[in-house]
Short mmCIF file of C-alpha atoms and ligand atoms in Angstrom, two decimals:
data_model
loop_
_atom_site.label_atom_id
_atom_site.label_comp_id
_atom_site.label_asym_id
_atom_site.label_seq_id
_atom_site.Cartn_x
_atom_site.Cartn_y
_atom_site.Cartn_z
CA MET A 20 -7.60 -28.88 -19.59
CA THR A 21 -4.52 -27.43 -21.18
CA ASP A 22 -3.91 -23.73 -20.85
CA PRO A 23 -3.07 -22.28 -24.30
CA SER A 24 -1.07 -19.38 -22.80
CA THR A 25 1.65 -19.89 -20.26
CA GLN A 26 2.70 -16.67 -18.59
CA LEU A 27 6.42 -16.19 -17.82
CA ILE A 28 7.31 -13.71 -15.09
CA ALA A 29 10.54 -12.69 -13.38
CA ALA A 30 10.94 -13.61 -9.75
CA ASP A 31 10.53 -10.01 -8.50
CA ALA A 32 8.73 -8.69 -5.44
CA LYS A 33 5.23 -9.28 -6.84
CA ALA A 34 5.90 -12.78 -8.23
CA ALA A 35 5.12 -14.74 -5.07
CA GLU A 36 1.70 -13.15 -4.72
CA ILE A 37 0.84 -13.75 -8.38
CA ALA A 38 1.99 -17.38 -8.06
CA ALA A 39 -0.03 -17.89 -4.89
CA GLN A 40 -3.18 -16.48 -6.48
CA THR A 41 -2.72 -18.78 -9.49
CA LEU A 42 -2.24 -21.83 -7.20
CA LEU A 43 -5.26 -20.85 -5.12
CA ARG A 44 -7.41 -20.91 -8.31
CA GLY A 45 -6.23 -24.48 -8.97
CA GLY A 46 -3.60 -23.37 -11.49
CA LEU A 47 -0.22 -24.89 -12.26
CA VAL A 48 2.93 -22.85 -11.50
CA ALA A 49 6.56 -23.77 -12.26
CA PHE A 50 9.08 -22.26 -9.85
CA PRO A 51 12.71 -22.72 -8.88
CA THR A 52 13.67 -24.75 -5.83
CA GLU A 53 17.28 -25.36 -4.78
CA THR A 54 17.20 -28.77 -6.48
CA VAL A 55 15.36 -28.41 -9.80
CA TYR A 56 12.42 -26.38 -11.19
CA GLY A 57 9.25 -27.79 -9.66
CA LEU A 58 5.77 -27.85 -11.18
CA GLY A 59 3.48 -26.81 -8.33
CA ALA A 60 -0.18 -27.39 -7.63
CA ASP A 61 -2.21 -26.80 -4.48
CA ALA A 62 -1.75 -30.17 -2.71
CA THR A 63 -5.15 -29.86 -1.04
CA ASN A 64 -7.00 -29.51 -4.36
CA PRO A 65 -7.54 -32.87 -6.12
CA GLN A 66 -8.57 -31.29 -9.44
CA ALA A 67 -5.36 -29.27 -9.49
CA ILE A 68 -3.34 -32.42 -8.80
CA ALA A 69 -5.16 -34.23 -11.61
CA ARG A 70 -4.27 -31.35 -13.98
CA LEU A 71 -0.66 -31.56 -12.82
CA TYR A 72 -0.45 -35.27 -13.83
CA GLN A 73 -2.10 -34.37 -17.11
CA ALA A 74 0.36 -31.56 -17.83
CA LYS A 75 3.35 -33.81 -17.18
CA GLY A 76 1.85 -36.62 -19.24
CA ARG A 77 2.59 -39.11 -16.49
CA PRO A 78 1.21 -42.58 -17.28
CA ALA A 79 0.91 -43.42 -13.56
CA PHE A 80 0.05 -41.73 -10.28
CA ASN A 81 3.23 -41.68 -8.17
CA PRO A 82 2.96 -40.04 -4.80
CA LEU A 83 4.18 -36.42 -4.88
CA ILE A 84 6.26 -34.41 -2.41
CA ALA A 85 4.30 -31.76 -0.47
CA HIS A 86 6.38 -28.59 -0.13
CA VAL A 87 5.71 -26.30 2.83
CA ALA A 88 7.14 -23.03 4.17
CA ASP A 89 8.40 -24.24 7.54
CA LEU A 90 8.40 -26.97 10.18
CA ALA A 91 5.11 -25.75 11.75
CA ALA A 92 3.40 -26.11 8.36
CA ALA A 93 4.92 -29.58 7.99
CA GLN A 94 3.58 -30.61 11.39
CA ALA A 95 0.04 -29.74 10.23
CA ILE A 96 0.25 -32.46 7.56
CA ALA A 97 2.65 -35.06 8.96
CA ARG A 98 3.45 -36.76 12.29
CA PHE A 99 7.01 -36.36 13.46
CA ASP A 100 8.83 -38.58 15.93
CA ALA A 101 12.06 -37.74 17.72
CA GLN A 102 14.25 -38.82 14.81
CA SER A 103 12.33 -37.11 12.02
CA LEU A 104 12.23 -33.93 14.14
CA LYS A 105 16.04 -34.03 14.50
CA LEU A 106 16.40 -34.36 10.72
CA ALA A 107 13.94 -31.54 10.01
CA GLN A 108 15.75 -29.23 12.47
CA ALA A 109 19.14 -30.08 11.02
CA PHE A 110 18.39 -29.93 7.26
CA TRP A 111 15.36 -27.69 6.69
CA PRO A 112 15.14 -25.57 4.75
CA GLY A 113 17.04 -27.78 2.32
CA PRO A 114 17.07 -30.71 -0.09
CA LEU A 115 15.80 -33.41 2.32
CA THR A 116 12.36 -35.01 1.93
CA LEU A 117 10.87 -36.92 4.85
CA VAL A 118 8.20 -39.65 4.31
CA LEU A 119 6.04 -39.61 7.49
CA PRO A 120 2.62 -40.81 8.67
CA LYS A 121 -0.10 -38.38 7.73
CA ALA A 122 -1.22 -36.16 10.59
CA GLU A 123 -4.77 -36.33 11.87
CA GLY A 124 -6.92 -34.30 9.46
CA CYS A 125 -4.09 -34.03 6.95
CA PRO A 126 -5.47 -31.75 4.17
CA VAL A 127 -3.27 -33.19 1.38
CA ALA A 128 -5.46 -34.75 -1.33
CA ASP A 129 -5.52 -38.52 -1.67
CA LEU A 130 -4.46 -38.17 -5.32
CA ALA A 131 -1.30 -36.33 -4.26
CA THR A 132 -0.21 -39.19 -1.99
CA ALA A 133 -1.54 -41.84 -4.41
CA GLY A 134 -3.89 -43.01 -1.65
CA LEU A 135 -1.15 -43.83 0.82
CA ASP A 136 -1.38 -43.16 4.58
CA THR A 137 2.03 -41.59 4.48
CA VAL A 138 3.08 -38.22 3.07
CA ALA A 139 6.39 -36.97 1.68
CA VAL A 140 7.18 -33.49 2.92
CA ARG A 141 9.98 -30.97 2.42
CA VAL A 142 10.82 -27.32 3.24
CA PRO A 143 12.79 -25.94 0.26
CA ALA A 144 15.54 -23.41 0.81
CA HIS A 145 15.22 -21.44 -2.41
CA PRO A 146 13.96 -17.91 -1.59
CA VAL A 147 11.52 -17.86 -4.51
CA ALA A 148 9.98 -21.25 -3.55
CA HIS A 149 9.84 -20.11 0.08
CA ALA A 150 8.12 -16.81 -0.77
CA ILE A 151 5.44 -18.61 -2.83
CA LEU A 152 4.76 -21.17 -0.08
CA GLN A 153 4.63 -18.42 2.52
CA ALA A 154 2.18 -16.36 0.42
CA LEU A 155 -0.08 -19.37 -0.27
CA GLY A 156 -0.06 -20.84 3.28
CA ARG A 157 -0.94 -24.33 1.90
CA PRO A 158 1.16 -27.35 0.94
CA VAL A 159 2.24 -27.42 -2.72
CA ALA A 160 2.75 -30.70 -4.53
CA ALA A 161 5.68 -30.17 -6.89
CA PRO A 162 7.37 -32.86 -8.95
CA SER A 163 10.00 -31.74 -11.45
CA ALA A 164 8.66 -29.34 -14.09
CA ASN A 165 9.30 -31.49 -17.17
CA LEU A 166 7.31 -33.89 -19.34
CA SER A 167 7.30 -37.43 -18.04
CA GLY A 168 10.46 -39.19 -19.19
CA HIS A 169 12.42 -36.00 -19.89
CA VAL A 170 15.31 -34.74 -17.72
CA SER A 171 14.67 -32.46 -14.79
CA PRO A 172 14.82 -28.75 -15.72
CA THR A 173 17.35 -26.40 -14.09
CA THR A 174 16.31 -23.21 -15.97
CA ALA A 175 12.99 -21.50 -16.83
CA ALA A 176 13.83 -22.05 -20.53
CA HIS A 177 14.00 -25.85 -19.95
CA VAL A 178 10.57 -25.65 -18.31
CA ALA A 179 9.12 -23.64 -21.14
CA SER A 180 10.39 -25.98 -23.83
CA ASP A 181 8.55 -28.93 -22.21
CA LEU A 182 5.45 -27.31 -20.68
CA ASP A 183 4.65 -24.11 -22.61
CA GLY A 184 0.90 -24.11 -23.29
CA ARG A 185 0.30 -26.87 -20.72
CA ILE A 186 0.63 -24.84 -17.47
CA ASP A 187 -0.47 -21.41 -16.26
CA LEU A 188 2.69 -19.70 -15.03
CA ILE A 189 6.50 -19.97 -14.93
CA VAL A 190 8.37 -17.95 -12.33
CA ASP A 191 11.90 -17.36 -13.67
CA GLY A 192 14.38 -17.24 -10.80
CA GLY A 193 17.49 -17.97 -12.92
CA PRO A 194 19.38 -21.29 -13.04
CA VAL A 195 19.12 -23.52 -9.98
CA ARG A 196 22.23 -24.57 -8.06
CA VAL A 197 22.04 -28.24 -6.98
CA GLY A 198 20.46 -29.79 -10.05
CA VAL A 199 19.99 -33.10 -8.27
CA GLU A 200 16.79 -34.10 -6.49
CA SER A 201 16.18 -34.14 -2.78
CA THR A 202 17.36 -36.99 -0.59
CA ILE A 203 14.29 -39.01 0.54
CA VAL A 204 14.30 -40.61 4.00
CA ALA A 205 11.31 -42.50 5.37
CA CYS A 206 10.81 -42.22 9.14
CA LEU A 207 8.04 -44.83 9.60
CA LYS A 208 9.95 -47.52 11.49
CA ALA A 209 13.74 -47.32 11.37
CA PRO A 210 14.88 -44.30 9.36
CA THR A 211 15.33 -45.62 5.82
CA MET A 212 17.06 -44.17 2.77
CA LEU A 213 14.59 -44.20 -0.12
CA ARG A 214 16.56 -42.06 -2.61
CA PRO A 215 19.98 -40.47 -2.43
CA GLY A 216 20.07 -36.76 -3.35
CA GLY A 217 21.13 -33.30 -2.32
CA VAL A 218 21.88 -34.06 1.35
CA PRO A 219 24.62 -36.72 1.70
CA ARG A 220 23.91 -39.93 3.62
CA SER A 221 26.90 -39.37 5.92
CA GLU A 222 25.45 -36.03 7.20
CA ILE A 223 22.08 -37.63 7.88
CA GLU A 224 23.66 -40.54 9.74
CA ARG A 225 25.80 -38.13 11.79
CA VAL A 226 22.67 -36.28 12.96
CA LEU A 227 20.79 -39.51 13.70
CA GLY A 228 23.77 -41.21 15.34
CA ILE A 229 22.85 -44.46 13.54
CA ALA A 230 23.14 -45.90 10.04
CA LEU A 231 20.16 -45.51 7.68
CA ALA A 232 18.35 -48.72 6.72
CA GLU A 233 18.17 -49.52 3.00
CA ALA A 234 14.88 -49.72 1.15
CA VAL A 235 14.60 -53.23 -0.20
CA GLU A 236 12.06 -54.73 -2.50
CA ASP A 237 11.25 -57.77 -0.39
CA ILE A 238 12.72 -57.90 3.07
CA ASP A 239 11.83 -61.60 3.43
CA SER A 240 13.53 -62.70 0.25
CA ASP A 241 17.02 -64.28 0.48
CA THR A 242 18.56 -61.67 -1.82
CA PRO A 243 16.80 -58.36 -1.19
CA GLN A 244 17.13 -55.95 -4.11
CA PRO A 245 17.36 -52.21 -3.67
CA LEU A 246 14.28 -50.46 -4.86
CA ALA A 247 14.48 -48.62 -8.17
CA PRO A 248 13.64 -44.89 -8.10
CA GLY A 249 9.96 -44.35 -8.76
CA MET A 250 9.14 -47.76 -7.24
CA LEU A 251 9.75 -46.55 -3.72
CA ALA A 252 6.24 -46.35 -2.36
CA SER A 253 4.23 -49.47 -1.62
CA HIS A 254 0.91 -49.06 -3.31
CA TYR A 255 -2.48 -48.33 -1.93
CA ALA A 256 -4.86 -51.22 -2.60
CA PRO A 257 -8.45 -51.67 -1.49
CA ARG A 258 -9.21 -54.82 0.60
CA THR A 259 -12.30 -55.57 -1.46
CA LYS A 260 -11.75 -57.41 -4.73
CA VAL A 261 -11.79 -55.11 -7.77
CA ARG A 262 -13.30 -56.25 -11.09
CA LEU A 263 -12.44 -54.18 -14.16
CA ASN A 264 -14.28 -53.34 -17.39
CA ALA A 265 -17.60 -54.38 -15.95
CA SER A 266 -20.47 -54.35 -18.46
CA GLN A 267 -23.08 -55.50 -15.97
CA LEU A 268 -23.33 -55.80 -12.22
CA ALA A 269 -23.45 -59.02 -10.17
CA ASP A 270 -25.28 -59.45 -6.87
CA GLY A 271 -23.57 -57.98 -3.87
CA GLU A 272 -21.18 -55.78 -5.88
CA ALA A 273 -20.53 -52.08 -5.42
CA LEU A 274 -20.18 -50.02 -8.58
CA LEU A 275 -17.51 -47.53 -9.48
CA ALA A 276 -19.14 -45.87 -12.49
CA PHE A 277 -17.80 -43.51 -15.16
CA GLY A 278 -19.73 -41.33 -17.55
CA PRO A 279 -23.40 -40.52 -18.12
CA SER A 280 -24.77 -44.00 -18.97
CA VAL A 281 -24.40 -46.31 -16.01
CA ILE A 282 -24.47 -50.10 -16.66
CA SER A 283 -27.42 -52.35 -16.00
CA GLY A 284 -27.96 -53.89 -12.57
CA SER A 285 -26.78 -50.78 -10.75
CA GLU A 286 -30.14 -50.46 -8.96
CA HIS A 287 -29.13 -53.52 -6.93
CA ALA A 288 -25.59 -52.36 -6.16
CA THR A 289 -24.60 -52.19 -2.51
CA ALA A 290 -23.27 -48.69 -3.34
CA VAL A 291 -22.66 -46.63 -6.48
CA LEU A 292 -20.19 -43.83 -6.91
CA ASN A 293 -19.45 -42.16 -10.24
CA LEU A 294 -15.90 -40.99 -10.96
CA SER A 295 -17.27 -38.39 -13.38
CA PRO A 296 -20.92 -38.37 -14.46
CA ARG A 297 -19.99 -36.12 -17.39
CA GLY A 298 -17.14 -38.41 -18.47
CA ASP A 299 -14.30 -35.99 -17.68
CA LEU A 300 -10.98 -37.73 -17.01
CA VAL A 301 -9.56 -34.90 -14.88
CA GLU A 302 -12.59 -35.05 -12.59
CA ALA A 303 -12.34 -38.88 -12.56
CA ALA A 304 -8.66 -38.73 -11.54
CA ALA A 305 -9.49 -36.26 -8.76
CA ASN A 306 -12.14 -38.63 -7.40
CA LEU A 307 -10.30 -41.93 -7.90
CA PHE A 308 -8.78 -42.63 -4.49
CA GLY A 309 -11.57 -41.10 -2.48
CA HIS A 310 -14.22 -43.17 -4.28
CA LEU A 311 -12.18 -46.39 -4.03
CA ARG A 312 -11.74 -45.87 -0.32
CA ALA A 313 -15.44 -45.09 0.21
CA LEU A 314 -16.59 -48.21 -1.68
CA ASP A 315 -13.98 -50.33 0.08
CA GLY A 316 -15.77 -49.80 3.39
CA ARG A 317 -19.25 -50.94 2.28
CA GLY A 318 -18.93 -54.73 2.76
CA ALA A 319 -19.43 -55.49 -0.95
CA HIS A 320 -18.25 -58.80 -2.46
CA ALA A 321 -16.39 -56.85 -5.11
CA ILE A 322 -16.07 -53.37 -6.59
CA ALA A 323 -17.08 -53.48 -10.26
CA VAL A 324 -15.45 -50.76 -12.32
CA MET A 325 -16.91 -49.55 -15.60
CA PRO A 326 -14.47 -49.18 -18.53
CA ILE A 327 -12.39 -45.98 -18.53
CA PRO A 328 -11.04 -44.74 -21.89
CA ASP A 329 -7.30 -45.37 -22.08
CA GLU A 330 -6.39 -41.87 -23.29
CA GLY A 331 -4.91 -38.82 -21.55
CA LEU A 332 -5.28 -39.22 -17.76
CA GLY A 333 -7.27 -42.42 -18.42
CA GLU A 334 -3.93 -44.20 -18.85
CA ALA A 335 -2.85 -43.35 -15.26
CA ILE A 336 -6.33 -44.14 -13.92
CA ASN A 337 -6.30 -47.56 -15.63
CA ASP A 338 -2.74 -48.22 -14.38
CA ARG A 339 -3.92 -47.66 -10.84
CA LEU A 340 -7.10 -49.68 -11.26
CA ARG A 341 -5.13 -52.63 -12.70
CA ARG A 342 -2.87 -52.56 -9.61
CA ALA A 343 -5.94 -52.44 -7.37
CA ALA A 344 -7.41 -55.45 -9.22
CA ALA A 345 -4.20 -57.51 -9.17
CA PRO A 346 -4.21 -60.43 -6.67
CA GLN A 347 -2.71 -59.20 -3.43
CA GLU A 348 0.42 -60.66 -1.87
P1 LIG B 14 10.11 -36.24 -7.35
O1 LIG B 14 8.92 -35.40 -7.00
O2 LIG B 14 10.22 -36.55 -8.83
O3 LIG B 14 11.35 -35.72 -6.74
O4 LIG B 14 9.85 -37.68 -6.73
C1 LIG B 14 9.10 -37.93 -5.65
C2 LIG B 14 9.52 -39.23 -5.08
O5 LIG B 14 9.04 -39.32 -3.75
C3 LIG B 14 9.01 -40.41 -5.83
O6 LIG B 14 10.05 -41.32 -6.09
C4 LIG B 14 7.99 -41.01 -4.92
O7 LIG B 14 7.90 -42.41 -5.03
C5 LIG B 14 8.53 -40.61 -3.52
N1 LIG B 14 7.45 -40.47 -2.57
C6 LIG B 14 6.53 -39.50 -2.47
N2 LIG B 14 5.65 -39.72 -1.53
C7 LIG B 14 6.01 -40.93 -0.97
C8 LIG B 14 5.43 -41.74 0.07
N3 LIG B 14 4.38 -41.37 0.74
N4 LIG B 14 6.10 -42.89 0.37
C9 LIG B 14 7.22 -43.24 -0.30
N5 LIG B 14 7.77 -42.55 -1.31
C10 LIG B 14 7.16 -41.42 -1.64
MG1 LIG B 15 11.33 -35.92 -12.07
#
C-alpha cells in the first residue's frame, strides 16, 4: 500500500523516537547514514520489507543490508569468526558491510535476505541513523532511499522527489558526507571483496594482514569474471523442482497457491500453502521465501505454482520464481 502523505521532520531530539515508532508499526522511514540516505524498514517484519520493495519499485528481490546499533546487536543476527570480528572492531561504526552466516535464531526476515543463509550487516556511524537504531532495538533493512534505477540520494530533498507519497516518514539530517555506498566484504570462507565503497581496500587488508579475495562469477572457469554490482549474492533455490503457471495439479506435487480460487487437484497435493488467499501481492511477497522453504521439505516431486499477476510486486515475485524454476547448475 502506498502512503498518500509522507511526513518530513527535522532530525531533532524527538526524531529518533518518532522514527522508531513508525518502524515498529511496519512503516517506511528514510534517514541519513554516513554513505547515502537509506530507506529503512523493520528487518524482522516481512510485510514491512515487502512494502519497502514496493515503494522502491524494485523488479527483483536483492538481499538487503541489516543495519544495527552496535556489535552486540550484530552478533544477535550474524556469526562472527576471528577475521570478521577484527574488521567489525576496526571499522564499526562506519561504511563497512560484512556478509556473514546467519546466527542461530536470526530474526531477520527471509525476504530481507532473499532467502539466503547469510546476512549482510553494518553499524552506521551517522548519529541520526544510530539514534534511530538504538531507539528501535531491532535490525533495520535499508537500501538507498531512491526509486529503483535512480541515483542514490544524498539529501532529504532527493529522497522526497523520488519517494514522496510512497513512504511514511523522512528524517532530514542535512546532506550526507560520503555519498558512496558501503564497502561489502564477505567473511564466509576467505574474506572476499564483494563491492568497493567507503572503506578503502588497503585499510581492510592492513587490519586482516592478508589480501582480500576477489568475488568471481565462476571460480572454475578459465577466465573468471568479476561480479557486477547487484549480482553479488548467489541465489536461494529450492531443491525440489518448481513448475510455474500451473492450471492443474499432477500426482505427488505440492502446491504454492495464490488468491481465493485454488486450482483443481489440490485435494491430492502433498502439501498446499497459499501466498495470499485474498490475492494481495504485498502479503504474497512477505510469504514467498518462507512458503517455498516449507514446501521444499515435504518430499514432493515438484512444487506447482499458480500464476501470479505480473504487476507491482508481482514482477519481483515472478522474477524470483523463474530463478527457482530454472534448471540448476
Ligand atoms: P545497497 O543496499 O544498495 O547498498 O546494496 C546491498 C548490496 O549488498 C547488494 O549488492 C546485495 O547484493 C549485497 N548483499 C546483501 N546481502 C547479501 C548477502 N547475504 N550475500 C551477498 N551479498 C549481499
Ligand atoms: Mg542503491
